[in-house]
Each structure stands twice: as C-alpha cells, then as structure tokens.
Short mmCIF file of C-alpha atoms in Angstrom, two decimals:
data_model
loop_
_atom_site.label_atom_id
_atom_site.label_comp_id
_atom_site.label_asym_id
_atom_site.label_seq_id
_atom_site.Cartn_x
_atom_site.Cartn_y
_atom_site.Cartn_z
CA LEU A 1 -272.63 -146.00 51.28
CA GLY A 2 -271.06 -145.32 54.67
CA ILE A 3 -273.20 -144.01 57.48
CA GLY A 4 -270.25 -142.45 59.25
CA LEU A 5 -266.72 -142.98 60.39
CA VAL A 6 -266.29 -144.65 63.74
CA GLY A 7 -264.96 -142.43 66.50
CA VAL A 8 -264.64 -139.17 64.63
CA GLY A 9 -267.32 -137.21 66.46
CA PRO A 10 -268.68 -134.26 64.51
CA HIS A 11 -267.57 -135.80 61.20
CA SER A 12 -270.07 -138.65 61.56
CA ILE A 13 -272.84 -138.46 58.99
CA ALA A 14 -276.06 -140.26 58.20
CA PRO A 15 -277.80 -140.53 54.84
CA PRO A 16 -281.39 -139.36 54.32
CA GLY A 17 -283.94 -141.48 56.15
CA TRP A 18 -281.59 -142.65 58.91
CA GLY A 19 -282.45 -139.86 61.33
CA ALA A 20 -285.33 -141.77 62.91
CA SER A 21 -283.19 -144.89 63.35
CA LEU A 22 -280.36 -142.98 64.99
CA ALA A 23 -282.78 -141.05 67.19
CA HIS A 24 -284.45 -144.34 68.20
CA ALA A 25 -281.03 -145.86 68.95
CA ALA A 26 -279.98 -142.82 70.99
CA ALA A 27 -283.20 -142.99 72.99
CA LYS A 28 -282.53 -146.66 73.79
CA THR A 29 -278.86 -146.17 74.71
CA PRO A 30 -277.79 -144.86 78.11
CA VAL A 31 -275.98 -141.56 77.68
CA ALA A 32 -273.62 -142.15 80.61
CA ARG A 33 -270.19 -143.25 79.39
CA ILE A 34 -268.73 -146.54 80.53
CA PRO A 35 -265.48 -145.72 82.41
CA GLY A 36 -262.16 -146.58 80.80
CA LEU A 37 -260.48 -146.21 77.45
CA TRP A 38 -262.58 -147.32 74.47
CA LEU A 39 -261.25 -147.58 70.94
CA PRO A 40 -262.81 -148.59 67.63
CA PRO A 41 -262.14 -152.30 66.90
CA ILE A 42 -261.13 -151.32 63.35
CA SER A 43 -259.55 -147.91 62.89
CA ALA A 44 -261.38 -145.42 60.64
CA ALA A 45 -263.82 -148.04 59.33
CA PRO A 46 -267.03 -146.67 57.82
CA VAL A 47 -270.27 -147.72 59.48
CA ILE A 48 -272.28 -149.47 56.76
CA SER A 49 -275.20 -150.53 58.95
CA ALA A 50 -276.22 -148.61 62.09
CA PHE A 51 -277.55 -149.82 65.42
CA ASP A 52 -281.31 -150.17 65.01
CA PRO A 53 -282.84 -151.93 68.02
CA PRO A 54 -286.35 -153.31 67.75
CA PRO A 55 -289.13 -151.71 69.80
CA GLN A 56 -289.64 -155.09 71.54
CA ARG A 57 -286.82 -157.53 72.43
CA TRP A 58 -288.34 -160.40 70.45
CA LEU A 59 -288.70 -158.43 67.18
CA ALA A 60 -286.18 -158.18 64.36
CA GLY A 61 -283.62 -155.39 64.50
CA HIS A 62 -279.91 -154.70 64.15
CA ARG A 63 -278.35 -155.09 67.60
CA GLY A 64 -274.93 -153.68 66.78
CA VAL A 65 -273.09 -151.82 64.03
CA ASP A 66 -271.43 -153.14 60.89
CA LEU A 67 -268.01 -151.68 60.12
CA ARG A 68 -266.76 -152.08 56.54
CA ALA A 69 -263.57 -154.15 56.36
CA PRO A 70 -262.44 -157.02 54.14
CA THR A 71 -261.53 -160.55 55.23
CA GLY A 72 -258.17 -160.63 56.99
CA THR A 73 -258.45 -157.15 58.52
CA ALA A 74 -257.07 -157.03 62.08
CA VAL A 75 -259.70 -156.65 64.83
CA THR A 76 -258.76 -155.20 68.22
CA ALA A 77 -260.46 -155.12 71.62
CA ALA A 78 -262.59 -152.01 72.00
CA GLY A 79 -261.88 -151.93 75.74
CA ALA A 80 -259.89 -153.77 78.39
CA GLY A 81 -261.46 -157.03 79.52
CA ARG A 82 -261.33 -160.80 79.53
CA VAL A 83 -262.25 -163.20 76.74
CA ARG A 84 -265.56 -164.85 77.67
CA PHE A 85 -265.99 -166.78 74.40
CA ALA A 86 -263.89 -167.39 71.28
CA GLY A 87 -265.18 -169.94 68.78
CA ASP A 88 -267.71 -170.77 66.12
CA VAL A 89 -271.43 -170.04 66.38
CA ALA A 90 -273.66 -171.03 63.45
CA GLY A 91 -270.72 -171.26 61.04
CA ARG A 92 -268.98 -167.99 61.91
CA GLY A 93 -266.23 -167.03 64.32
CA VAL A 94 -267.33 -165.01 67.34
CA VAL A 95 -265.31 -163.32 70.09
CA VAL A 96 -267.06 -162.07 73.24
CA LEU A 97 -265.19 -159.83 75.68
CA ASP A 98 -266.33 -159.29 79.27
CA HIS A 99 -265.68 -155.75 80.51
CA GLY A 100 -267.36 -156.15 83.91
CA ASP A 101 -270.55 -154.13 83.52
CA LEU A 102 -270.99 -155.04 79.86
CA VAL A 103 -269.83 -157.35 77.08
CA THR A 104 -268.77 -156.56 73.53
CA THR A 105 -269.12 -158.97 70.62
CA TYR A 106 -267.18 -159.24 67.36
CA GLU A 107 -268.13 -161.35 64.32
CA PRO A 108 -267.17 -162.93 61.98
CA VAL A 109 -263.69 -163.12 63.55
CA ALA A 110 -261.02 -165.80 63.35
CA ALA A 111 -259.93 -165.57 67.00
CA GLN A 112 -256.31 -165.11 68.03
CA VAL A 113 -257.27 -165.20 71.72
CA ALA A 114 -258.59 -167.91 74.02
CA VAL A 115 -261.23 -168.01 76.75
CA GLY A 116 -259.83 -166.47 79.93
CA ASP A 117 -257.21 -164.30 78.22
CA ALA A 118 -256.94 -160.74 79.54
CA VAL A 119 -256.86 -158.11 76.80
CA ALA A 120 -256.07 -154.40 76.81
CA ALA A 121 -257.97 -151.80 74.81
CA GLY A 122 -256.50 -151.89 71.31
CA ALA A 123 -254.98 -155.38 71.70
CA PRO A 124 -255.40 -157.72 68.70
CA ILE A 125 -258.14 -160.34 69.17
CA GLY A 126 -258.35 -161.78 65.65
CA VAL A 127 -258.97 -161.06 61.99
CA ILE A 128 -262.18 -160.70 59.99
CA GLY A 129 -263.34 -164.08 58.73
CA SER A 130 -266.36 -165.40 56.87
CA GLY A 131 -269.94 -166.24 57.76
CA GLY A 132 -273.10 -164.47 58.86
CA HIS A 133 -274.51 -161.31 57.33
CA CYS A 134 -271.09 -159.62 57.40
CA SER A 135 -269.27 -162.41 55.56
CA ASP A 136 -266.14 -161.13 53.78
CA ARG A 137 -267.21 -157.46 53.91
CA CYS A 138 -267.54 -156.17 57.45
CA LEU A 139 -267.26 -156.61 61.20
CA HIS A 140 -270.47 -156.79 63.23
CA TRP A 141 -269.65 -155.11 66.57
CA GLY A 142 -272.13 -155.35 69.43
CA ALA A 143 -272.42 -154.29 73.07
CA LYS A 144 -274.74 -155.56 75.77
CA ARG A 145 -275.35 -154.66 79.42
CA GLY A 146 -277.36 -157.41 81.09
CA GLU A 147 -280.24 -158.11 78.68
CA GLU A 148 -280.10 -154.67 77.04
CA TYR A 149 -278.33 -154.19 73.71
CA LEU A 150 -276.43 -150.92 73.44
CA ASP A 151 -275.09 -148.95 70.50
CA PRO A 152 -271.36 -149.74 70.71
CA LEU A 153 -270.51 -146.37 69.16
CA TRP A 154 -271.55 -144.75 72.48
CA LEU A 155 -268.50 -146.38 74.06
CA LEU A 156 -266.11 -144.34 71.97
CA ARG A 157 -264.77 -141.18 73.54
CA GLY A 158 -265.95 -138.13 71.62
CA TYR A 159 -268.51 -139.94 69.47
CA THR A 160 -271.89 -138.29 69.08
CA PRO A 161 -274.23 -139.04 66.22
CA VAL A 162 -274.53 -135.95 64.08
CA LEU A 163 -277.23 -135.81 61.44
CA LYS A 164 -276.56 -133.68 58.40
CA VAL A 165 -279.07 -132.43 55.89
CA PRO A 166 -278.64 -134.27 52.57
CA TRP A 167 -278.50 -131.06 50.50
#
C-alpha cells in the first residue's frame, strides 16, 4: 500500500493511522525550504514507508522514506552536490551526497559515481541494489542537517503532506 506519490503535492495521501506519524514528522522538520532545485530520486515512486523520527535520537524510528522501486531502477541525485561517500556499509551499497547545509543518503544503491564527483540535480548516481530493509523492493532516501534527520520529502518543491479521510 503506497502512502503517497513523491513530489505530487495535493495528490499525496496517507492511509488510516498515519496521521499522527506525519504530524510528528512535520513537527520535527523545519518548514523553511532548502534553496535550489530538488527532484525525487526516483520519478513517481510511491512512498511505502514514511519518515517517522523517534522522540529521542537514540530510540528506534524510520529516519527517511522508502520509495517503491525494483532492483536495477535508476536513482538520481535529489539536488546538486558532491559525492561524500559511495560504497558498501553493512552489506549494502550507500551513496551520500553533500549539498552544503545538508546531506542526502540513498540505499541500497550500486553506485555509478565516486567520492568527490560533482553531481547536478537529476543526474544518475546509481541503480537500486540489494541489502538492508529495502533489499530488492525500494530505495531508502534520507536527509540530514548536522545531527538532525529531516523528512526528505520536504526538499521537493510543491510537496506538502495532505491527509485524506479513509472514507
């Protein structure tokens, strides 16, 4: 069941029971937009697991969003930046892009970029690989400013979580 489509604004939906999670995420995410062009790393991919930060940094939570996509799907840079890391972590491929004030993370991804490469928004950075909780079924996309995890959907121009009544 998809939670919404990435980057489609008022067409984003949430199933029953997710309202509190999205409200919690919105409360934890700065509303101010990060300057620049931001694009979804996979076009029109349904969100299958929403950002759900823990109330305390050391507790369990979901510090990003999972976008449904099969192995081999092309992954692009959400924003312009420089590759900070591209390699394996705990048996899965990870790409980390530095955008100055924040970083974005993509996993599991078989990288097609190298550390130090400059990338434009929408430029290919790899393809979905295997490993981790998203193995062979999705892309886990994260964003972080300093020590604070952010909902990466807030980066997308025109995105606002819209909750719809289930009936």
